[in-house]
Coordinates of C-alpha atoms and ligand atoms in Angstrom, one line a residue:
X1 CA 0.0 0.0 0.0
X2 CA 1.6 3.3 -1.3
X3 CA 0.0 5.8 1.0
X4 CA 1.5 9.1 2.9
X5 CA 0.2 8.5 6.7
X6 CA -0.5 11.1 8.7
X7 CA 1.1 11.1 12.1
X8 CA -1.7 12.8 13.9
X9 CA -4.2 10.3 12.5
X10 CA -4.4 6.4 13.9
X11 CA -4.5 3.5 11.4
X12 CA -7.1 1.7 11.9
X13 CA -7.6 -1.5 9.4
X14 CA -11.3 -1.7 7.8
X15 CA -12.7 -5.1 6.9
X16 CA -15.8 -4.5 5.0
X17 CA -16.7 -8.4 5.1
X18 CA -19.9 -10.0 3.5
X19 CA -23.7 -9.6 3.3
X20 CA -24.6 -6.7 5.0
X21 CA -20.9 -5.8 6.5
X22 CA -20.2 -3.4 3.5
X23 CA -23.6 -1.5 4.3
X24 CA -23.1 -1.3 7.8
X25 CA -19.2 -0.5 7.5
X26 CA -19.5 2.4 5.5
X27 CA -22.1 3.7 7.7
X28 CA -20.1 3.2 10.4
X29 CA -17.1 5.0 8.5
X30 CA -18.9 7.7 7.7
X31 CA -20.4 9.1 10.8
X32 CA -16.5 8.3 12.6
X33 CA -15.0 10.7 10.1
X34 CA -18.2 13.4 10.1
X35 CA -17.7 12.8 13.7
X36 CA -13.6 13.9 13.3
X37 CA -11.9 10.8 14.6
X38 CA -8.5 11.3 13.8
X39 CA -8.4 7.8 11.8
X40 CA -7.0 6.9 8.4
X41 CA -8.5 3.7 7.5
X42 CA -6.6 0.9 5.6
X43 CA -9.4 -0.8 3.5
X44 CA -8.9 -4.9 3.5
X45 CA -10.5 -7.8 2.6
X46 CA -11.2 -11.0 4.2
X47 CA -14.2 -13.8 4.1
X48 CA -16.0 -14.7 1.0
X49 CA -13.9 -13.1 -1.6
X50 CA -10.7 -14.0 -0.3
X51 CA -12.0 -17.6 -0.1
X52 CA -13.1 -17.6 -3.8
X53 CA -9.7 -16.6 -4.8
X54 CA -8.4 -20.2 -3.6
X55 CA -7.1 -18.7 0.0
X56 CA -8.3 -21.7 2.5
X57 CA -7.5 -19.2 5.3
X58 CA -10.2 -16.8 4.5
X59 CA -8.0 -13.9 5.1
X60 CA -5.5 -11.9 2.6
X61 CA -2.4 -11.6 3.9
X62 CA -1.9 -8.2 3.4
X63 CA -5.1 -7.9 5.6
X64 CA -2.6 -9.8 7.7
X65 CA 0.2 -7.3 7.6
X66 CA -2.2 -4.3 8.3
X67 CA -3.2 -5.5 11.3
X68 CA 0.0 -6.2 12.4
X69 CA 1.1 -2.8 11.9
X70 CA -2.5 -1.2 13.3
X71 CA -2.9 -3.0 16.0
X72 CA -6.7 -2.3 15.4
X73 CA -9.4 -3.6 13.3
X74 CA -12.8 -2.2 12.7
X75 CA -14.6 -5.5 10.7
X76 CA -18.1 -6.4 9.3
X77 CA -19.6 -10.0 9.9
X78 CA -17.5 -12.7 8.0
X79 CA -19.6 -15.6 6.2
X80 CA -18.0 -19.5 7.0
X81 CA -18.5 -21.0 3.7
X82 CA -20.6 -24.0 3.1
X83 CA -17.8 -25.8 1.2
X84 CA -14.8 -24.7 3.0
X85 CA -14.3 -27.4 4.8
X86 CA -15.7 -25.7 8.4
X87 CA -13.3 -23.3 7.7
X88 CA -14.2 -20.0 9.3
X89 CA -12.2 -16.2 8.0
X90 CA -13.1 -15.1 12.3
X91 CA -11.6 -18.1 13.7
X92 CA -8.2 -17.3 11.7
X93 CA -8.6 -14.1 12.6
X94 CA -9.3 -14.7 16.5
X95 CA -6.3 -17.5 16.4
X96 CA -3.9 -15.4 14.3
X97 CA -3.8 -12.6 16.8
X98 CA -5.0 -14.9 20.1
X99 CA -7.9 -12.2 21.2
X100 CA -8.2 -13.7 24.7
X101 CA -10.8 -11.0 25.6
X102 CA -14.1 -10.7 24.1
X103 CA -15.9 -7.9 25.9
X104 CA -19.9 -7.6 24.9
X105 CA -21.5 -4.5 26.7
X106 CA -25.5 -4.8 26.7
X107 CA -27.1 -1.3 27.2
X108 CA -30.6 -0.6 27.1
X109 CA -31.7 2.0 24.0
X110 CA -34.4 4.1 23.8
X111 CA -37.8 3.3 21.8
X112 CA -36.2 0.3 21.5
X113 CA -38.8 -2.6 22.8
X114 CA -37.0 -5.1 25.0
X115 CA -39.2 -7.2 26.7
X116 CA -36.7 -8.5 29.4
X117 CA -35.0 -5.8 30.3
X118 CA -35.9 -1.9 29.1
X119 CA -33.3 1.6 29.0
X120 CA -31.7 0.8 32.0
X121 CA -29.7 -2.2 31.3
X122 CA -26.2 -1.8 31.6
X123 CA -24.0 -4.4 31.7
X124 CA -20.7 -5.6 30.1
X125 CA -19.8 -9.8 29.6
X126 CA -16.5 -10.4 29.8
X127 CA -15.4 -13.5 28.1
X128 CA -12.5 -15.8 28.0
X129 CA -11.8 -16.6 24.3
X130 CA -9.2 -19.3 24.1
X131 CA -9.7 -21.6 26.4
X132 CA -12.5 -24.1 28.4
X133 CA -13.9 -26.6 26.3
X134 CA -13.9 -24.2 23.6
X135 CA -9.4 -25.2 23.2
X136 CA -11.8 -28.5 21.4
X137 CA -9.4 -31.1 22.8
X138 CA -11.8 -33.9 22.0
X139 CA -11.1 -38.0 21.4
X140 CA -13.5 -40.4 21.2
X141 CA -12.2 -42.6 23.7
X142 CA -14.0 -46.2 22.7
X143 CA -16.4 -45.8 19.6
X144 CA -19.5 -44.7 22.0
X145 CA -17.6 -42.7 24.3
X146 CA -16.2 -38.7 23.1
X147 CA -14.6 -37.0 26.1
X148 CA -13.8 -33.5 25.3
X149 CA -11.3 -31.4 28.0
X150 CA -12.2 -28.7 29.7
X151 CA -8.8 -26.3 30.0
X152 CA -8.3 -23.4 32.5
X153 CA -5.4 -22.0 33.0
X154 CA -3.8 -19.7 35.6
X155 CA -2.5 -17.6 33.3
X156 CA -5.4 -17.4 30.7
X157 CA -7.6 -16.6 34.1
X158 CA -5.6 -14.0 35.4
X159 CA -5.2 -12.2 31.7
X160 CA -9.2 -12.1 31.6
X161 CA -10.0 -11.4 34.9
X162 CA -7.4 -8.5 34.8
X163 CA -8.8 -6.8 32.0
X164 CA -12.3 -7.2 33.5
X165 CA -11.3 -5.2 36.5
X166 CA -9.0 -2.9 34.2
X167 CA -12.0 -2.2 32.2
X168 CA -14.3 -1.2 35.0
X169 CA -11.5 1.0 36.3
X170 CA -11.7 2.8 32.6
X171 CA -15.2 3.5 32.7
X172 CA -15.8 4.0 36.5
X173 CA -17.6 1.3 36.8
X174 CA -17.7 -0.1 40.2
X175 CA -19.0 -3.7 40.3
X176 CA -17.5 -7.4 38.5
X177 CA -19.1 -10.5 39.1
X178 CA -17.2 -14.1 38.1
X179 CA -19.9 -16.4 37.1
X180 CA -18.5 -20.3 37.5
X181 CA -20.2 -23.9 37.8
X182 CA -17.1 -23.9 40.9
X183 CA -19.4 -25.9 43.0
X184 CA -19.7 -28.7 41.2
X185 CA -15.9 -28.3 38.8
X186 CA -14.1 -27.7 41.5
X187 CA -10.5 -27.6 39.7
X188 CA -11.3 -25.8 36.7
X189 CA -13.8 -23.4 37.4
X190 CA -12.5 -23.3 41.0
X191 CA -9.3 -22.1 39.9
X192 CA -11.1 -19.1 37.7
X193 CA -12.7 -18.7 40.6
X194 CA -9.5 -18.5 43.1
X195 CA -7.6 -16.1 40.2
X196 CA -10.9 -14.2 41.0
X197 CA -10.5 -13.5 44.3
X198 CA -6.5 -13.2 43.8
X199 CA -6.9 -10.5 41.3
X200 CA -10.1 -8.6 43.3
X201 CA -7.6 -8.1 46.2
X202 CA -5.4 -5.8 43.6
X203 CA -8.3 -3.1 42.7
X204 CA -10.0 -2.4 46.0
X205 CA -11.7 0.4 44.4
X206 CA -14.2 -2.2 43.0
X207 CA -16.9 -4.8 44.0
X208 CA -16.0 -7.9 43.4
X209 CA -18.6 -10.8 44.0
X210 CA -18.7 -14.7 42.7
X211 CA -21.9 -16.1 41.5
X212 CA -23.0 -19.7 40.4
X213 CA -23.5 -19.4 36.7
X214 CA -26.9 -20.5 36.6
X215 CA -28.1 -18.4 39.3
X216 CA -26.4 -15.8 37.0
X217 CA -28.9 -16.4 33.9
X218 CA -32.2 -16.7 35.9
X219 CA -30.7 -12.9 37.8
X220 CA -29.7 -11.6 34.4
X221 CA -33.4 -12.1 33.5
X222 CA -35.4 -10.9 36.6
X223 CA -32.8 -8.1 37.9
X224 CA -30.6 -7.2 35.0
X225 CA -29.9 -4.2 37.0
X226 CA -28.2 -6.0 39.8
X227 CA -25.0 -6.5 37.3
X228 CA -22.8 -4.3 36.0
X229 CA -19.5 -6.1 34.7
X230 CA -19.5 -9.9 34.3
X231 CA -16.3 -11.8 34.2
X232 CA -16.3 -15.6 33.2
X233 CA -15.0 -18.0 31.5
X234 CA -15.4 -19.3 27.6
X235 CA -18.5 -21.8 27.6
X236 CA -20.7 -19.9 30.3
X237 CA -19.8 -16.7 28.4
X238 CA -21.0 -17.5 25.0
X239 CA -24.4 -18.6 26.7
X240 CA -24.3 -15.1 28.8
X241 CA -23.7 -13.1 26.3
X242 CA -26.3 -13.9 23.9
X243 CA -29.1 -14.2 26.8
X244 CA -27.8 -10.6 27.8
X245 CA -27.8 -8.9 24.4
X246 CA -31.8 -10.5 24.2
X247 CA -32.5 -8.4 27.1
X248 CA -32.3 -5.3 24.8
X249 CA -33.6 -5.2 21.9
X250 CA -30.8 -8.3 20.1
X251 CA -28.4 -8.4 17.1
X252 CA -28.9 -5.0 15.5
X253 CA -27.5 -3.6 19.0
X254 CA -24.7 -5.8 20.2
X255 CA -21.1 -4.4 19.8
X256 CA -18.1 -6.5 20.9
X257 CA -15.0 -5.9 21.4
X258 CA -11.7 -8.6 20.8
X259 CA -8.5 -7.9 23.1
X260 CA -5.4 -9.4 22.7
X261 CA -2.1 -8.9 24.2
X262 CA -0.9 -6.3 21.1
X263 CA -4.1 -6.8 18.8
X264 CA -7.6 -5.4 19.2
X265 CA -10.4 -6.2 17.0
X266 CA -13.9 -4.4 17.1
X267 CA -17.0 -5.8 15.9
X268 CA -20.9 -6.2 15.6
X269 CA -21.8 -9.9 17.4
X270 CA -24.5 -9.9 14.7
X271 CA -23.6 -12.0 11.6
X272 CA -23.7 -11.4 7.6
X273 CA -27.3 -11.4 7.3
X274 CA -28.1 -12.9 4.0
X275 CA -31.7 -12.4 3.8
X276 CA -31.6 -9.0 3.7
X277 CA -27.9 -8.2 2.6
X278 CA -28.2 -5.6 -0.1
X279 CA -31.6 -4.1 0.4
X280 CA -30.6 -1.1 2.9
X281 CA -32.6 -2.3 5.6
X282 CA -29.6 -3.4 8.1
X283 CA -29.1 -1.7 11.4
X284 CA -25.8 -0.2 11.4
X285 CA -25.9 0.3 15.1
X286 CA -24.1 -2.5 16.9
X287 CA -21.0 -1.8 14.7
X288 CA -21.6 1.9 15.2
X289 CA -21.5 0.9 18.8
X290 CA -18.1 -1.3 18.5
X291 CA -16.5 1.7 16.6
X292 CA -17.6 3.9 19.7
X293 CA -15.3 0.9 21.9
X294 CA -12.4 1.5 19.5
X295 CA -12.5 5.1 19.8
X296 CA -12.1 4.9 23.3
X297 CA -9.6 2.1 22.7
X298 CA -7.7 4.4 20.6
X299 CA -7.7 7.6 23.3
X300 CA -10.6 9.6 21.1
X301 CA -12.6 10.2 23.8
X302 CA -14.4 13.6 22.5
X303 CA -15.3 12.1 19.1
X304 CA -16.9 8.4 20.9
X305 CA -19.2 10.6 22.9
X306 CA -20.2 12.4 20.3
X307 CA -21.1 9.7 18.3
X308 CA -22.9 7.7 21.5
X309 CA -24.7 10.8 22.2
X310 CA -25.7 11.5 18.4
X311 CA -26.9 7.9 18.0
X312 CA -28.9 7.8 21.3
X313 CA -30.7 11.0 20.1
X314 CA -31.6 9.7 17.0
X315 CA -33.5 6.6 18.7
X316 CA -34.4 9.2 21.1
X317 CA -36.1 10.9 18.8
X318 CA -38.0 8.1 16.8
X319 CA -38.0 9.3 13.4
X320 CA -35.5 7.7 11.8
X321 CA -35.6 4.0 13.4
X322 CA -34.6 1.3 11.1
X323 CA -36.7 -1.7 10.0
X324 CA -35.5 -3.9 12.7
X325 CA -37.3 -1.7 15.3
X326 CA -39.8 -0.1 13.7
X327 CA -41.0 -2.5 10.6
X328 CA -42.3 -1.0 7.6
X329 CA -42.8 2.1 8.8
X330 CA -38.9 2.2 9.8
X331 CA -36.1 3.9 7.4
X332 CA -33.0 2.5 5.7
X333 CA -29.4 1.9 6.8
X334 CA -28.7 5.5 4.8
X335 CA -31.1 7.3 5.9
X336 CA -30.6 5.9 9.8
X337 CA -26.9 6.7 9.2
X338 CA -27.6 10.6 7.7
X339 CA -30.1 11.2 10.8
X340 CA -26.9 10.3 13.3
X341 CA -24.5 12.4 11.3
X342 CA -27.0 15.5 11.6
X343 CA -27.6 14.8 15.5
X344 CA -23.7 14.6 15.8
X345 CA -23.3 17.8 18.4
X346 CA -26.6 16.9 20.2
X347 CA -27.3 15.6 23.6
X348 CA -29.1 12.9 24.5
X349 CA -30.9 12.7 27.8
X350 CA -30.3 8.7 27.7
X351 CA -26.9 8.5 27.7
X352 CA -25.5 7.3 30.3
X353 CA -22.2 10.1 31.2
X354 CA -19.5 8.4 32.4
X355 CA -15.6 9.7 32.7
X356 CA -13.6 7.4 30.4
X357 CA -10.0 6.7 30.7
X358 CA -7.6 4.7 28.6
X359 CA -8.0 1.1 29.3
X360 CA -4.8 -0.6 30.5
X361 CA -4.2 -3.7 28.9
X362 CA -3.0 -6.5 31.7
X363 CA 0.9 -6.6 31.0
X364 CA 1.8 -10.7 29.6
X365 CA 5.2 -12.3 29.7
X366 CA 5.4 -14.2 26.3
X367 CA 7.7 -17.2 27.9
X368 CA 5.3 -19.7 28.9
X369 CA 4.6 -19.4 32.4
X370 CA 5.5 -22.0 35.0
X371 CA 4.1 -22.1 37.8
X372 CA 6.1 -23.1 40.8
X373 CA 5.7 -25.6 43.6
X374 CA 7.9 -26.5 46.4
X375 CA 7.0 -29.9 47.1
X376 CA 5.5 -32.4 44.2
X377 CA 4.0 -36.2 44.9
X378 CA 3.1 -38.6 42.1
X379 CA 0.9 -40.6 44.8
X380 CA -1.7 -43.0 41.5
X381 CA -3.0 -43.1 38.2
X382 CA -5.9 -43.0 36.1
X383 CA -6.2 -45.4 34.1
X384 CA -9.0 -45.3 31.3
X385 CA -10.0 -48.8 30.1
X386 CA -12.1 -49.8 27.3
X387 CA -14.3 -52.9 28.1
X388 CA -17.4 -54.7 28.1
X389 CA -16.9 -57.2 31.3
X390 CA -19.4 -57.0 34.3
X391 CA -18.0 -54.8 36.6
X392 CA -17.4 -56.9 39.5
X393 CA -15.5 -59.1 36.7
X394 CA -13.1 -56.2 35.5
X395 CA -12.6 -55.3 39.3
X396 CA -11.2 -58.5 40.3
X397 CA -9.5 -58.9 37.4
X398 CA -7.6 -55.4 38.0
X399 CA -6.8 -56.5 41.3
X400 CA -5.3 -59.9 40.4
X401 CA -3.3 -58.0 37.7
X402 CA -1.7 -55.5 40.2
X403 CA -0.7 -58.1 42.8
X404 CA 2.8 -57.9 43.4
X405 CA 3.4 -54.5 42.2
X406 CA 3.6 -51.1 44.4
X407 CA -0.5 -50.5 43.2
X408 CA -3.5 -51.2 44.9
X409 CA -6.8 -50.5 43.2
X410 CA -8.9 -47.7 45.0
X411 CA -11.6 -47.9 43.2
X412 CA -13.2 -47.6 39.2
X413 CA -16.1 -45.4 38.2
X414 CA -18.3 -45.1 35.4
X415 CA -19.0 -41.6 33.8
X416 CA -18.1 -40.3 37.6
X417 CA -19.6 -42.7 39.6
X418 CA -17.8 -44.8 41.5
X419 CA -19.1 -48.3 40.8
X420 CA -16.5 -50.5 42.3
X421 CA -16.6 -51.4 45.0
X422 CA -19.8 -52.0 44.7
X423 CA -22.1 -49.6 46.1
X424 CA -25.8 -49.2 46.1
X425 CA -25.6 -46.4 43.3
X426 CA -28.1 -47.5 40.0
X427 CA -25.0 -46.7 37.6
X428 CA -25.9 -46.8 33.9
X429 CA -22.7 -48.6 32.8
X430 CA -20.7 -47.7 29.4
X431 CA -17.5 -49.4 28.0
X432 CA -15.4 -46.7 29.6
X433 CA -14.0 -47.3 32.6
X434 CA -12.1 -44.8 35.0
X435 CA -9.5 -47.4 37.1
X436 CA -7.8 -45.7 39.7
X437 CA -4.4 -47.1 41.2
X438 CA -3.0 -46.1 44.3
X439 CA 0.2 -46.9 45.9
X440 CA -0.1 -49.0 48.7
X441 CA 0.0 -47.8 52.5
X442 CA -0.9 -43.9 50.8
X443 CA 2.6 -44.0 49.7
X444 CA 4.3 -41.4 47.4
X445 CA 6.9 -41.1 45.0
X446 CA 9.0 -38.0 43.5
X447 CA 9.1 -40.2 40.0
X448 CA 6.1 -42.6 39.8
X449 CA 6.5 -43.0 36.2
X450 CA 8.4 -47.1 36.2
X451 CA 5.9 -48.1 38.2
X452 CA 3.2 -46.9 36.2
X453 CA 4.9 -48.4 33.2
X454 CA 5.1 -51.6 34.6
X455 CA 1.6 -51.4 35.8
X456 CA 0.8 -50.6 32.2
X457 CA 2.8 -53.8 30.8
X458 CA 0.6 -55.8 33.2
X459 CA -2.6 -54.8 31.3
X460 CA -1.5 -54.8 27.8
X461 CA -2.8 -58.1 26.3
X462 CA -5.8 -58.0 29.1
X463 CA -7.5 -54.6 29.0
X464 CA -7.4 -52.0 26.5
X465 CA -6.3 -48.8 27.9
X466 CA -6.8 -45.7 25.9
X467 CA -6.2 -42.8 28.3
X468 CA -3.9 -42.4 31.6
X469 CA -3.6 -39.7 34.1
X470 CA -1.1 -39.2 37.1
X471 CA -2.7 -38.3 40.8
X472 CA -0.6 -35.6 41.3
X473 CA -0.2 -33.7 44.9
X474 CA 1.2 -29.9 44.6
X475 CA 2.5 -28.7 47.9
X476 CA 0.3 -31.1 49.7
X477 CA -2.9 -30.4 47.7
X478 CA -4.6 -32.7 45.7
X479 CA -4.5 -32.3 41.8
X480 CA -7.6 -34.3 41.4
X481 CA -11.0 -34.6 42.3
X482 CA -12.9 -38.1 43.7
X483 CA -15.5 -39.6 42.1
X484 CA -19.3 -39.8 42.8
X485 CA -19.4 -42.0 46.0
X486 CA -15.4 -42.5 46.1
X487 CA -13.9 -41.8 50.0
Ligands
NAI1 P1 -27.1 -13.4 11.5 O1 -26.7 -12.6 12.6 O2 -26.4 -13.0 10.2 O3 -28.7 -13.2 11.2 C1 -29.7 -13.6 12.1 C2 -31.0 -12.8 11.9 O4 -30.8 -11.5 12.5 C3 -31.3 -12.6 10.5 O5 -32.7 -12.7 10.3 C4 -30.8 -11.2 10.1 O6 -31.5 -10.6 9.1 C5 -31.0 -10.5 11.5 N1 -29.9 -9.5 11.6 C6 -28.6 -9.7 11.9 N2 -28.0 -8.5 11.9 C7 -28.9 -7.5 11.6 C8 -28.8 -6.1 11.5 N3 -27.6 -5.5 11.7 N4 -29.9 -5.4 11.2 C9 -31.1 -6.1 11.0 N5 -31.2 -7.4 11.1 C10 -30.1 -8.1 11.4 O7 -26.9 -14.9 11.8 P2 -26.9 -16.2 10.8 O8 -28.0 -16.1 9.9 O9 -26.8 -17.3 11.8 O10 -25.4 -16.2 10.1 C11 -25.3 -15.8 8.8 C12 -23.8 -15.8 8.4 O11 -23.0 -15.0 9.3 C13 -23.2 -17.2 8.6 O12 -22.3 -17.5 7.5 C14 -22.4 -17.1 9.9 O13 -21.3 -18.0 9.9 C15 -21.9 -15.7 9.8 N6 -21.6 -15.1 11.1 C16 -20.5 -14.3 11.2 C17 -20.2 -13.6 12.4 C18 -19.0 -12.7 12.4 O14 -18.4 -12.5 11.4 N7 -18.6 -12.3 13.6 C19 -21.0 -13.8 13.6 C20 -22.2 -14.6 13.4 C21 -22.5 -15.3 12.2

């Protein structure tokens, strides 16, 4: 690209997209520069184009390269082709540039009807992106059995939950809850849970509170106004979010926001909307709203109010709805976006004022963190079996296997139940059996690892094992959890 930049104006790279993103983009564009953002906009393409010129990525690389050197990407909805194999332009994209962060804020608009929740809604999800069961680390373990992990890290917690809190802090906003299922995963969401509390203790300034996810969702639908920033992780967020943009008024007003360490990309959560790409009828303002997030991103503070403040006197006052909202009698996505540019300078008495401040992004070593222990103790194993015995028949045939060696067998269970010893619990059996090994008298090693492999060589050519896992102690603690009815 042979252009002069001009130091006093941001790049900011501009992915028109498909169906509707090209309408909605350049009304978005158009009221940010009547508006005078000091942007220069590098124009690139990615999605359906891209993949009809043979790239199985979706995106150009010199879309690639701008963003790179931006930092920052305003982009319409992206379609994931039929025939491309699954493969999806926003996944490269959110991969490419590892947007840990995806921050939804859910406001309440006016003459906008929203049946759950009404103006004064205000609350922002904040959702981990790269982890949870959403990393899709899945095996199908025997040919009826799929297992898929569930993966939280320390570090992936503490990036999220930091930029929840640092994002509260940039809008003075005074209250995060961290929605987890802790109570029942007690090692994964327990440890979002315990990053939660860590991190809380570094921004006294703020509220910080834990609820049960569940109890989350039923809240978020009789007292939306109880919330004001949520903070969770990957799974529970994409349900969250979606229930919490229903609460006012759906797709045409969602805006999002994608953080990464160095990369931030803003977008509507809506999608490409074929049936009515084309037609000016789309509602350009959830990406008006995301561009109003990447002002604010970007330090241009004066021109995001002015557009927020445009846009909520324009709903404000009625005339120009669009189609969405006010069906036939609604206007187009040109006409919407000409009634914001001439209210650009107005005040709207719906808009929430609130002092904004540059967000701080939450500092990340690239070197892989490792997280330190003093003491370590491989004290069993987990071993996964495949097999259609009776249970009392595998049982004794695990224990007759083991004699001799270091291992005793504690106990198996089936899908989390422990089922043997026998106990009085109606299990359901499958043909995947957990088999957990001990070492005898509650012994532990440093370096359990030749006698698991000799407890290993013991079962090959009885039982067919297709998964193990170590019973690991960290400075005393447990590193697993018991099963259903285990001691
Ligand atoms: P969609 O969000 O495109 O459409 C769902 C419904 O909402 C449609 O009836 C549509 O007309 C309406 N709608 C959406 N945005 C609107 C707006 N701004 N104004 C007025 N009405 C609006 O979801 P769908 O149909 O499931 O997906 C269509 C395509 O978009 C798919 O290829 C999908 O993969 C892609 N998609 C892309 C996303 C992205 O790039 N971030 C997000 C979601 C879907």
């Amino acid at each position: 690209m042979n252009r002069i930049h001009d130091p006093a104006k941001k790049s900011v790279t501009l992915i028109p997209g498909d169906g509707i993103g090209p309408e909605v983009i350049q009304a978005t564009r158009r009221i940010v520069n009547a508006a005078g953002a000091r942007i220069e906009w590098e124009e690139c393409e990615a999605g359906a184009r891209v993949f009809a010129k043979g790239l199985e990525t979706g995106v150009a690389p010199e879309t690639i390269d701008s963003i790179h050197r931006t930092r920052v990407a305003l982009k319409g909805p992206l379609e994931t082709q039929a025939g491309s194999g699954g493969k999806s332009a926003n996944v490269t994209l959110r991969k490419m540039f590892e947007t840990y962060g995806n921050i939804r804020p859910v406001r309440g608009m006016p003459n906008v009807p929203a049946p759950f929740g009404g103006e004064d809604v205000d609350i922002v999800v904040v959702r981990e992106n790269i982890e949870d069961l959403y990393a899709a680390i899945e095996h199908m373990q025997t040919p009826g059995v799929a297992q898929g992990l569930k993966l939280i890290t320390r570090k992936g917690s503490e990036k999220i939950i930091r930029l929840a809190f640092e994002f509260a802090r940039a809008e003075g906003r005074r209250l995060v809850h961290c929605a987890t299922k802790a109570n029942i995963m007690k090692l994964t969401e327990g440890l979002f849970k315990r990053v939660f509390e860590d991190v809380a203790r570094e921004y006294p300034d703020i509220e910080a509170r834990h609820i049960i996810v569940d109890n989350c969702a039923h809240k978020l639908i009789m007292k939306p106004r109880d919330f004001d920033i949520i903070v969770t992780t990957n799974m529970n967020g994409d349900i969250l979010s979606d229930l919490s943009s229903a609460l006012v008024g759906g797709l045409g007003f969602a805006p999002s926001a994608n953080i990464g360490n160095e990369v931030a990309l803003f977008e509507a959560v809506h999608g490409t909307a074929p049936d009515i790409a084309g037609q000016d009828i789309a509602n350009p303002t959830a990406l008006i709203l995301s561009a109003v997030m990447m002002l604010r991103h970007l330090g241009e503070f004066e021109p995001a109010s002015r557009i927020e403040n445009a846009l909520f006197f324009t709903l404000e006052e009625g005339r120009a709805l669009t189609r969405d909202v006010a069906g036939a009698r609604g206007v187009g996505t040109r006409a919407f976006t000409d009634a914001v540019i001439a209210n650009l300078g107005r005040e709207a008495q719906s808009c929430v004022r609130r002092e904004y401040h540059p967000i701080r992004l939450p500092p990340v070593s690239r070197e892989p963190v490792l997280v330190k222990t003093s003491r370590r103790a491989e004290t069993g194993v987990d071993v996964f079996i495949e097999s259609g015995l009776e249970t009392e028949a595998l049982g004794k045939s695990l224990e007759w296997l083991c004699e001799g060696t270091p291992w005793r067998l504690k106990m198996i269970s089936n899908r989390g139940t422990k089922v043997y010893p026998p106990s009085r619990a109606l299990s359901d059996c499958v043909d995947q059996w957990r088999c957990r090994f001990v070492l005898r008298n509650g012994a532990a090693l440093d370096d359990a690892e030749p006698a698991i492999l000799e407890l290993l060589r013991r079962l090959h050519g009885h039982h067919r094992w297709m998964h193990i896992e170590k019973l690991q102690e960290f400075d005393g603690v447990p590193g697993f959890t018991k099963a259903q009815g285990e001691e």
